[in-house]
Amino acid sequence: MKDNLKSRGVTAQVVLGLSVIVLGVLFLLGNLDIIETRRVLGFWPAVFVIAGIVKLYDTQSRGGQLLGGGLVALGILLTLDRMDIIDFNVHTMWPLFFIGFGAYTLYTARTGRRRIMIDGVKGENDLGDEGVVDITAILGGFERRVFTPDFRGGEVTAFMGGCSLDLRASSIQGEAVLNVFAFWGGVTLKVPPDWTVILNGTPIMGGFEEKTIAPPDNSKRLIVRGYAIMGGVEVRN
């Protein structure tokens, strides 16, 4: 699983790097008056497409695929609208968001696995033997204390919202990998003082910050990887 996560992360970084290079070239051509700057600015919805593609490459959950696909679709529709190819009015079509979320909620009710939070939620959760988190916060906040003797990682996604995960009552048996994705949002992780935190994140107009004290040994390691796009990820103990 860890090797698979790393290989997927390399692919996502390649996609992100190439996309940023293309945007940089377009803006450079605009500054050199080779193409119209107004035309370049018309492609700003491509940010949603890029973020969606990165999420699709870097997720292993249905919720992540839903969010990534939704961002790509939104970016494409907005771009086609800016190019006057279609007439897409966000003020008219925003109820589609609720329709999509409702349909996915019905799907998760059948599988009983995925948890997506759209409004503020606080509470506690005992992961038991599974030891894996899979959380998405959209347009809201998620705050949870997790209890497990064998934390194995998982995924935490914040889209225009915030996630706060308190792991101080948990433990790691060796190493755990946690994927984070913050797009116009923030993720805060509170870890025990005996965990070694390794940040392998990629910030894009955002930031990864570690506020931890070095433990006496490296027997318990938490690897935090992922992306902070116009958002932030903070780990502290």
mmCIF file of C-alpha atoms in Angstrom:
data_model
loop_
_atom_site.group_PDB
_atom_site.id
_atom_site.type_symbol
_atom_site.label_atom_id
_atom_site.label_comp_id
_atom_site.label_asym_id
_atom_site.label_seq_id
_atom_site.Cartn_x
_atom_site.Cartn_y
_atom_site.Cartn_z
ATOM 1 C CA MET A 1 0.000 0.000 0.000
ATOM 2 C CA LYS A 2 2.804 2.406 0.882
ATOM 3 C CA ASP A 3 4.638 1.758 -2.396
ATOM 4 C CA ASN A 4 1.392 2.327 -4.295
ATOM 5 C CA LEU A 5 0.832 5.622 -2.516
ATOM 6 C CA LYS A 6 4.328 6.794 -3.361
ATOM 7 C CA SER A 7 4.034 5.870 -7.048
ATOM 8 C CA ARG A 8 0.670 7.648 -7.314
ATOM 9 C CA GLY A 9 2.144 10.695 -5.605
ATOM 10 C CA VAL A 10 4.970 10.922 -8.172
ATOM 11 C CA THR A 11 2.423 10.822 -11.012
ATOM 12 C CA ALA A 12 0.336 13.539 -9.387
ATOM 13 C CA GLN A 13 3.416 15.733 -8.969
ATOM 14 C CA VAL A 14 4.241 15.330 -12.660
ATOM 15 C CA VAL A 15 0.713 16.386 -13.633
ATOM 16 C CA LEU A 16 0.817 19.335 -11.244
ATOM 17 C CA GLY A 17 4.258 20.431 -12.410
ATOM 18 C CA LEU A 18 3.354 20.314 -16.106
ATOM 19 C CA SER A 19 0.097 22.195 -15.469
ATOM 20 C CA VAL A 20 1.859 24.972 -13.565
ATOM 21 C CA ILE A 21 4.457 25.258 -16.354
ATOM 22 C CA VAL A 22 1.698 25.641 -18.975
ATOM 23 C CA LEU A 23 -0.022 28.357 -16.923
ATOM 24 C CA GLY A 24 3.313 30.113 -16.425
ATOM 25 C CA VAL A 25 4.018 30.081 -20.176
ATOM 26 C CA LEU A 26 0.569 31.526 -20.912
ATOM 27 C CA PHE A 27 1.017 34.371 -18.439
ATOM 28 C CA LEU A 28 4.523 35.044 -19.774
ATOM 29 C CA LEU A 29 3.189 35.297 -23.321
ATOM 30 C CA GLY A 30 0.553 37.687 -22.023
ATOM 31 C CA ASN A 31 3.163 39.899 -20.323
ATOM 32 C CA LEU A 32 5.188 39.948 -23.565
ATOM 33 C CA ASP A 33 2.080 41.094 -25.489
ATOM 34 C CA ILE A 34 2.266 38.018 -27.699
ATOM 35 C CA ILE A 35 -1.264 37.078 -26.696
ATOM 36 C CA GLU A 36 -3.921 39.153 -24.962
ATOM 37 C CA THR A 37 -3.686 39.140 -21.170
ATOM 38 C CA ARG A 38 -7.467 39.200 -20.950
ATOM 39 C CA ARG A 39 -7.606 35.968 -22.902
ATOM 40 C CA VAL A 40 -5.086 34.378 -20.520
ATOM 41 C CA LEU A 41 -7.066 35.456 -17.458
ATOM 42 C CA GLY A 42 -10.127 33.853 -19.014
ATOM 43 C CA PHE A 43 -8.566 30.466 -18.301
ATOM 44 C CA TRP A 44 -8.529 30.927 -14.499
ATOM 45 C CA PRO A 45 -11.054 28.036 -14.052
ATOM 46 C CA ALA A 46 -8.213 25.743 -15.110
ATOM 47 C CA VAL A 47 -7.160 25.890 -11.448
ATOM 48 C CA PHE A 48 -10.163 23.666 -10.642
ATOM 49 C CA VAL A 49 -9.217 21.246 -13.416
ATOM 50 C CA ILE A 50 -5.629 20.998 -12.172
ATOM 51 C CA ALA A 51 -6.698 20.489 -8.555
ATOM 52 C CA GLY A 52 -9.237 17.865 -9.622
ATOM 53 C CA ILE A 53 -6.733 15.905 -11.689
ATOM 54 C CA VAL A 54 -4.215 15.953 -8.844
ATOM 55 C CA LYS A 55 -6.867 14.692 -6.446
ATOM 56 C CA LEU A 56 -7.905 11.893 -8.827
ATOM 57 C CA TYR A 57 -4.310 10.709 -9.148
ATOM 58 C CA ASP A 58 -3.688 10.943 -5.420
ATOM 59 C CA THR A 59 -6.763 9.275 -3.944
ATOM 60 C CA GLN A 60 -7.811 5.706 -3.261
ATOM 61 C CA SER A 61 -11.323 6.405 -1.993
ATOM 62 C CA ARG A 62 -14.698 6.900 -3.641
ATOM 63 C CA GLY A 63 -15.096 10.250 -1.920
ATOM 64 C CA GLY A 64 -11.785 11.490 -3.310
ATOM 65 C CA GLN A 65 -12.764 10.370 -6.788
ATOM 66 C CA LEU A 66 -16.097 12.174 -6.429
ATOM 67 C CA LEU A 67 -14.423 15.412 -5.355
ATOM 68 C CA GLY A 68 -11.729 15.193 -8.015
ATOM 69 C CA GLY A 69 -14.208 14.482 -10.782
ATOM 70 C CA GLY A 70 -16.451 17.298 -9.582
ATOM 71 C CA LEU A 71 -13.583 19.812 -9.618
ATOM 72 C CA VAL A 72 -12.556 18.756 -13.128
ATOM 73 C CA ALA A 73 -16.139 19.021 -14.406
ATOM 74 C CA LEU A 74 -16.631 22.431 -12.773
ATOM 75 C CA GLY A 75 -13.387 23.754 -14.216
ATOM 76 C CA ILE A 76 -14.216 22.519 -17.722
ATOM 77 C CA LEU A 77 -17.721 23.990 -17.642
ATOM 78 C CA LEU A 78 -16.463 27.365 -16.395
ATOM 79 C CA THR A 79 -13.703 27.401 -19.018
ATOM 80 C CA LEU A 80 -16.127 26.607 -21.854
ATOM 81 C CA ASP A 81 -18.410 29.347 -20.550
ATOM 82 C CA ARG A 82 -15.535 31.866 -20.526
ATOM 83 C CA MET A 83 -14.757 30.867 -24.126
ATOM 84 C CA ASP A 84 -18.450 31.453 -25.097
ATOM 85 C CA ILE A 85 -18.787 27.852 -26.259
ATOM 86 C CA ILE A 86 -21.599 27.079 -23.798
ATOM 87 C CA ASP A 87 -23.745 29.151 -21.474
ATOM 88 C CA PHE A 88 -23.075 27.911 -17.942
ATOM 89 C CA ASN A 89 -24.583 30.017 -15.174
ATOM 90 C CA VAL A 90 -23.285 29.053 -11.717
ATOM 91 C CA HIS A 91 -26.138 30.908 -10.014
ATOM 92 C CA THR A 92 -28.631 28.738 -11.881
ATOM 93 C CA MET A 93 -26.849 25.376 -11.726
ATOM 94 C CA TRP A 94 -25.611 25.370 -8.087
ATOM 95 C CA PRO A 95 -28.425 22.989 -6.947
ATOM 96 C CA LEU A 96 -26.595 20.265 -8.907
ATOM 97 C CA PHE A 97 -24.126 20.200 -6.028
ATOM 98 C CA PHE A 98 -26.844 19.111 -3.602
ATOM 99 C CA ILE A 99 -28.226 16.583 -6.088
ATOM 100 C CA GLY A 100 -24.800 15.011 -6.501
ATOM 101 C CA PHE A 101 -24.116 14.985 -2.775
ATOM 102 C CA GLY A 102 -27.517 13.460 -2.057
ATOM 103 C CA ALA A 103 -26.953 10.702 -4.601
ATOM 104 C CA TYR A 104 -23.572 9.905 -3.122
ATOM 105 C CA THR A 105 -25.012 9.904 0.390
ATOM 106 C CA LEU A 106 -27.480 7.233 -0.720
ATOM 107 C CA TYR A 107 -24.559 5.249 -2.124
ATOM 108 C CA THR A 108 -22.571 5.469 1.115
ATOM 109 C CA ALA A 109 -25.667 4.509 3.096
ATOM 110 C CA ARG A 110 -25.584 1.185 1.245
ATOM 111 C CA THR A 111 -21.845 0.595 1.620
ATOM 112 C CA GLY A 112 -21.606 2.080 5.126
ATOM 113 C CA ARG A 113 -17.957 3.077 4.753
ATOM 114 C CA ARG A 114 -17.431 6.634 3.564
ATOM 115 C CA ARG A 115 -17.929 9.760 5.671
ATOM 116 C CA ILE A 116 -18.294 13.204 4.102
ATOM 117 C CA MET A 117 -18.991 16.278 6.211
ATOM 118 C CA ILE A 118 -20.507 19.418 4.747
ATOM 119 C CA ASP A 119 -21.423 21.214 7.964
ATOM 120 C CA GLY A 120 -19.527 21.547 11.208
ATOM 121 C CA VAL A 121 -19.137 18.289 13.112
ATOM 122 C CA LYS A 122 -17.399 17.522 16.398
ATOM 123 C CA GLY A 123 -17.039 14.234 18.189
ATOM 124 C CA GLU A 124 -14.999 11.154 18.949
ATOM 125 C CA ASN A 125 -14.307 8.039 16.961
ATOM 126 C CA ASP A 126 -12.819 4.671 17.905
ATOM 127 C CA LEU A 127 -11.272 3.172 14.788
ATOM 128 C CA GLY A 128 -10.732 -0.157 16.499
ATOM 129 C CA ASP A 129 -8.721 -2.690 14.522
ATOM 130 C CA GLU A 130 -9.153 -0.928 11.176
ATOM 131 C CA GLY A 131 -6.970 2.037 12.120
ATOM 132 C CA VAL A 132 -7.680 4.025 8.933
ATOM 133 C CA VAL A 133 -9.364 7.424 8.566
ATOM 134 C CA ASP A 134 -11.195 8.561 5.429
ATOM 135 C CA ILE A 135 -12.616 12.054 5.880
ATOM 136 C CA THR A 136 -13.724 14.844 3.548
ATOM 137 C CA ALA A 137 -14.910 18.289 4.684
ATOM 138 C CA ILE A 138 -16.680 20.409 2.054
ATOM 139 C CA LEU A 139 -17.745 23.978 2.806
ATOM 140 C CA GLY A 140 -17.621 23.275 6.529
ATOM 141 C CA GLY A 141 -15.588 22.066 9.469
ATOM 142 C CA PHE A 142 -14.763 18.620 10.808
ATOM 143 C CA GLU A 143 -13.274 18.109 14.277
ATOM 144 C CA ARG A 144 -12.671 14.606 15.619
ATOM 145 C CA ARG A 145 -10.700 12.787 18.316
ATOM 146 C CA VAL A 146 -9.478 9.384 17.203
ATOM 147 C CA PHE A 147 -8.712 6.402 19.455
ATOM 148 C CA THR A 148 -6.860 3.406 18.035
ATOM 149 C CA PRO A 149 -3.871 1.337 19.185
ATOM 150 C CA ASP A 150 -2.714 0.836 15.581
ATOM 151 C CA PHE A 151 -3.174 3.962 13.472
ATOM 152 C CA ARG A 152 -2.378 3.148 9.838
ATOM 153 C CA GLY A 153 -3.108 6.447 8.085
ATOM 154 C CA GLY A 154 -5.724 7.158 5.439
ATOM 155 C CA GLU A 155 -7.008 10.290 3.705
ATOM 156 C CA VAL A 156 -8.087 13.718 4.952
ATOM 157 C CA THR A 157 -9.532 16.227 2.472
ATOM 158 C CA ALA A 158 -10.597 19.817 3.110
ATOM 159 C CA PHE A 159 -12.296 21.692 0.257
ATOM 160 C CA MET A 160 -13.223 25.250 1.219
ATOM 161 C CA GLY A 161 -13.459 24.002 4.796
ATOM 162 C CA GLY A 162 -11.361 22.738 7.668
ATOM 163 C CA CYS A 163 -10.441 19.388 9.251
ATOM 164 C CA SER A 164 -9.029 18.992 12.752
ATOM 165 C CA LEU A 165 -7.933 15.483 13.699
ATOM 166 C CA ASP A 166 -6.767 14.777 17.254
ATOM 167 C CA LEU A 167 -4.624 11.628 17.332
ATOM 168 C CA ARG A 168 -3.032 12.171 20.743
ATOM 169 C CA ALA A 169 -4.894 9.202 22.239
ATOM 170 C CA SER A 170 -3.756 6.861 19.456
ATOM 171 C CA SER A 171 -0.603 4.875 18.761
ATOM 172 C CA ILE A 172 1.349 3.648 15.728
ATOM 173 C CA GLN A 173 2.872 0.226 15.240
ATOM 174 C CA GLY A 174 5.873 1.248 13.156
ATOM 175 C CA GLU A 175 4.859 3.574 10.319
ATOM 176 C CA ALA A 176 1.663 5.164 8.993
ATOM 177 C CA VAL A 177 1.026 7.216 5.842
ATOM 178 C CA LEU A 178 -1.624 9.944 5.844
ATOM 179 C CA ASN A 179 -2.706 11.588 2.583
ATOM 180 C CA VAL A 180 -3.907 15.193 2.956
ATOM 181 C CA PHE A 181 -5.500 17.470 0.377
ATOM 182 C CA ALA A 182 -6.331 21.067 1.298
ATOM 183 C CA PHE A 183 -7.870 23.214 -1.450
ATOM 184 C CA TRP A 184 -8.955 26.625 -0.185
ATOM 185 C CA GLY A 185 -9.073 24.993 3.222
ATOM 186 C CA GLY A 186 -6.980 23.804 6.136
ATOM 187 C CA VAL A 187 -6.030 20.562 7.871
ATOM 188 C CA THR A 188 -4.767 20.443 11.472
ATOM 189 C CA LEU A 189 -3.287 17.271 12.958
ATOM 190 C CA LYS A 190 -2.543 16.826 16.670
ATOM 191 C CA VAL A 191 -0.191 13.918 17.318
ATOM 192 C CA PRO A 192 1.347 12.314 20.448
ATOM 193 C CA PRO A 193 4.800 13.509 21.539
ATOM 194 C CA ASP A 194 6.401 10.118 20.826
ATOM 195 C CA TRP A 195 5.563 10.232 17.095
ATOM 196 C CA THR A 196 8.154 11.237 14.508
ATOM 197 C CA VAL A 197 6.459 13.384 11.851
ATOM 198 C CA ILE A 198 7.801 13.400 8.293
ATOM 199 C CA LEU A 199 6.286 15.995 5.955
ATOM 200 C CA ASN A 200 6.398 15.167 2.242
ATOM 201 C CA GLY A 201 3.761 17.658 1.140
ATOM 202 C CA THR A 202 3.666 19.951 -1.878
ATOM 203 C CA PRO A 203 2.349 23.483 -1.211
ATOM 204 C CA ILE A 204 0.946 25.560 -4.090
ATOM 205 C CA MET A 205 0.299 29.088 -2.826
ATOM 206 C CA GLY A 206 -0.244 27.367 0.519
ATOM 207 C CA GLY A 207 1.885 25.836 3.230
ATOM 208 C CA PHE A 208 2.874 22.799 5.272
ATOM 209 C CA GLU A 209 3.959 23.534 8.847
ATOM 210 C CA GLU A 210 5.294 21.240 11.545
ATOM 211 C CA LYS A 211 5.238 22.280 15.206
ATOM 212 C CA THR A 212 6.432 19.158 16.969
ATOM 213 C CA ILE A 213 9.146 18.278 19.470
ATOM 214 C CA ALA A 214 11.562 15.556 18.356
ATOM 215 C CA PRO A 215 10.827 12.247 20.166
ATOM 216 C CA PRO A 216 13.598 10.192 21.822
ATOM 217 C CA ASP A 217 13.445 7.544 19.055
ATOM 218 C CA ASN A 218 11.932 6.930 15.625
ATOM 219 C CA SER A 219 9.956 3.808 16.460
ATOM 220 C CA LYS A 220 6.648 5.517 15.596
ATOM 221 C CA ARG A 221 6.640 7.446 12.328
ATOM 222 C CA LEU A 222 3.797 9.386 10.719
ATOM 223 C CA ILE A 223 4.391 10.330 7.078
ATOM 224 C CA VAL A 224 2.155 13.215 5.995
ATOM 225 C CA ARG A 225 2.041 13.654 2.248
ATOM 226 C CA GLY A 226 -0.251 15.407 -0.185
ATOM 227 C CA TYR A 227 -1.040 18.906 -1.417
ATOM 228 C CA ALA A 228 -1.978 22.293 0.020
ATOM 229 C CA ILE A 229 -3.403 24.385 -2.835
ATOM 230 C CA MET A 230 -4.165 27.883 -1.580
ATOM 231 C CA GLY A 231 -4.611 26.217 1.802
ATOM 232 C CA GLY A 232 -2.592 25.000 4.756
ATOM 233 C CA VAL A 233 -1.632 21.840 6.636
ATOM 234 C CA GLU A 234 -0.346 22.001 10.219
ATOM 235 C CA VAL A 235 0.981 19.165 12.400
ATOM 236 C CA ARG A 236 1.676 19.759 16.093
ATOM 237 C CA ASN A 237 1.948 17.956 19.414
#
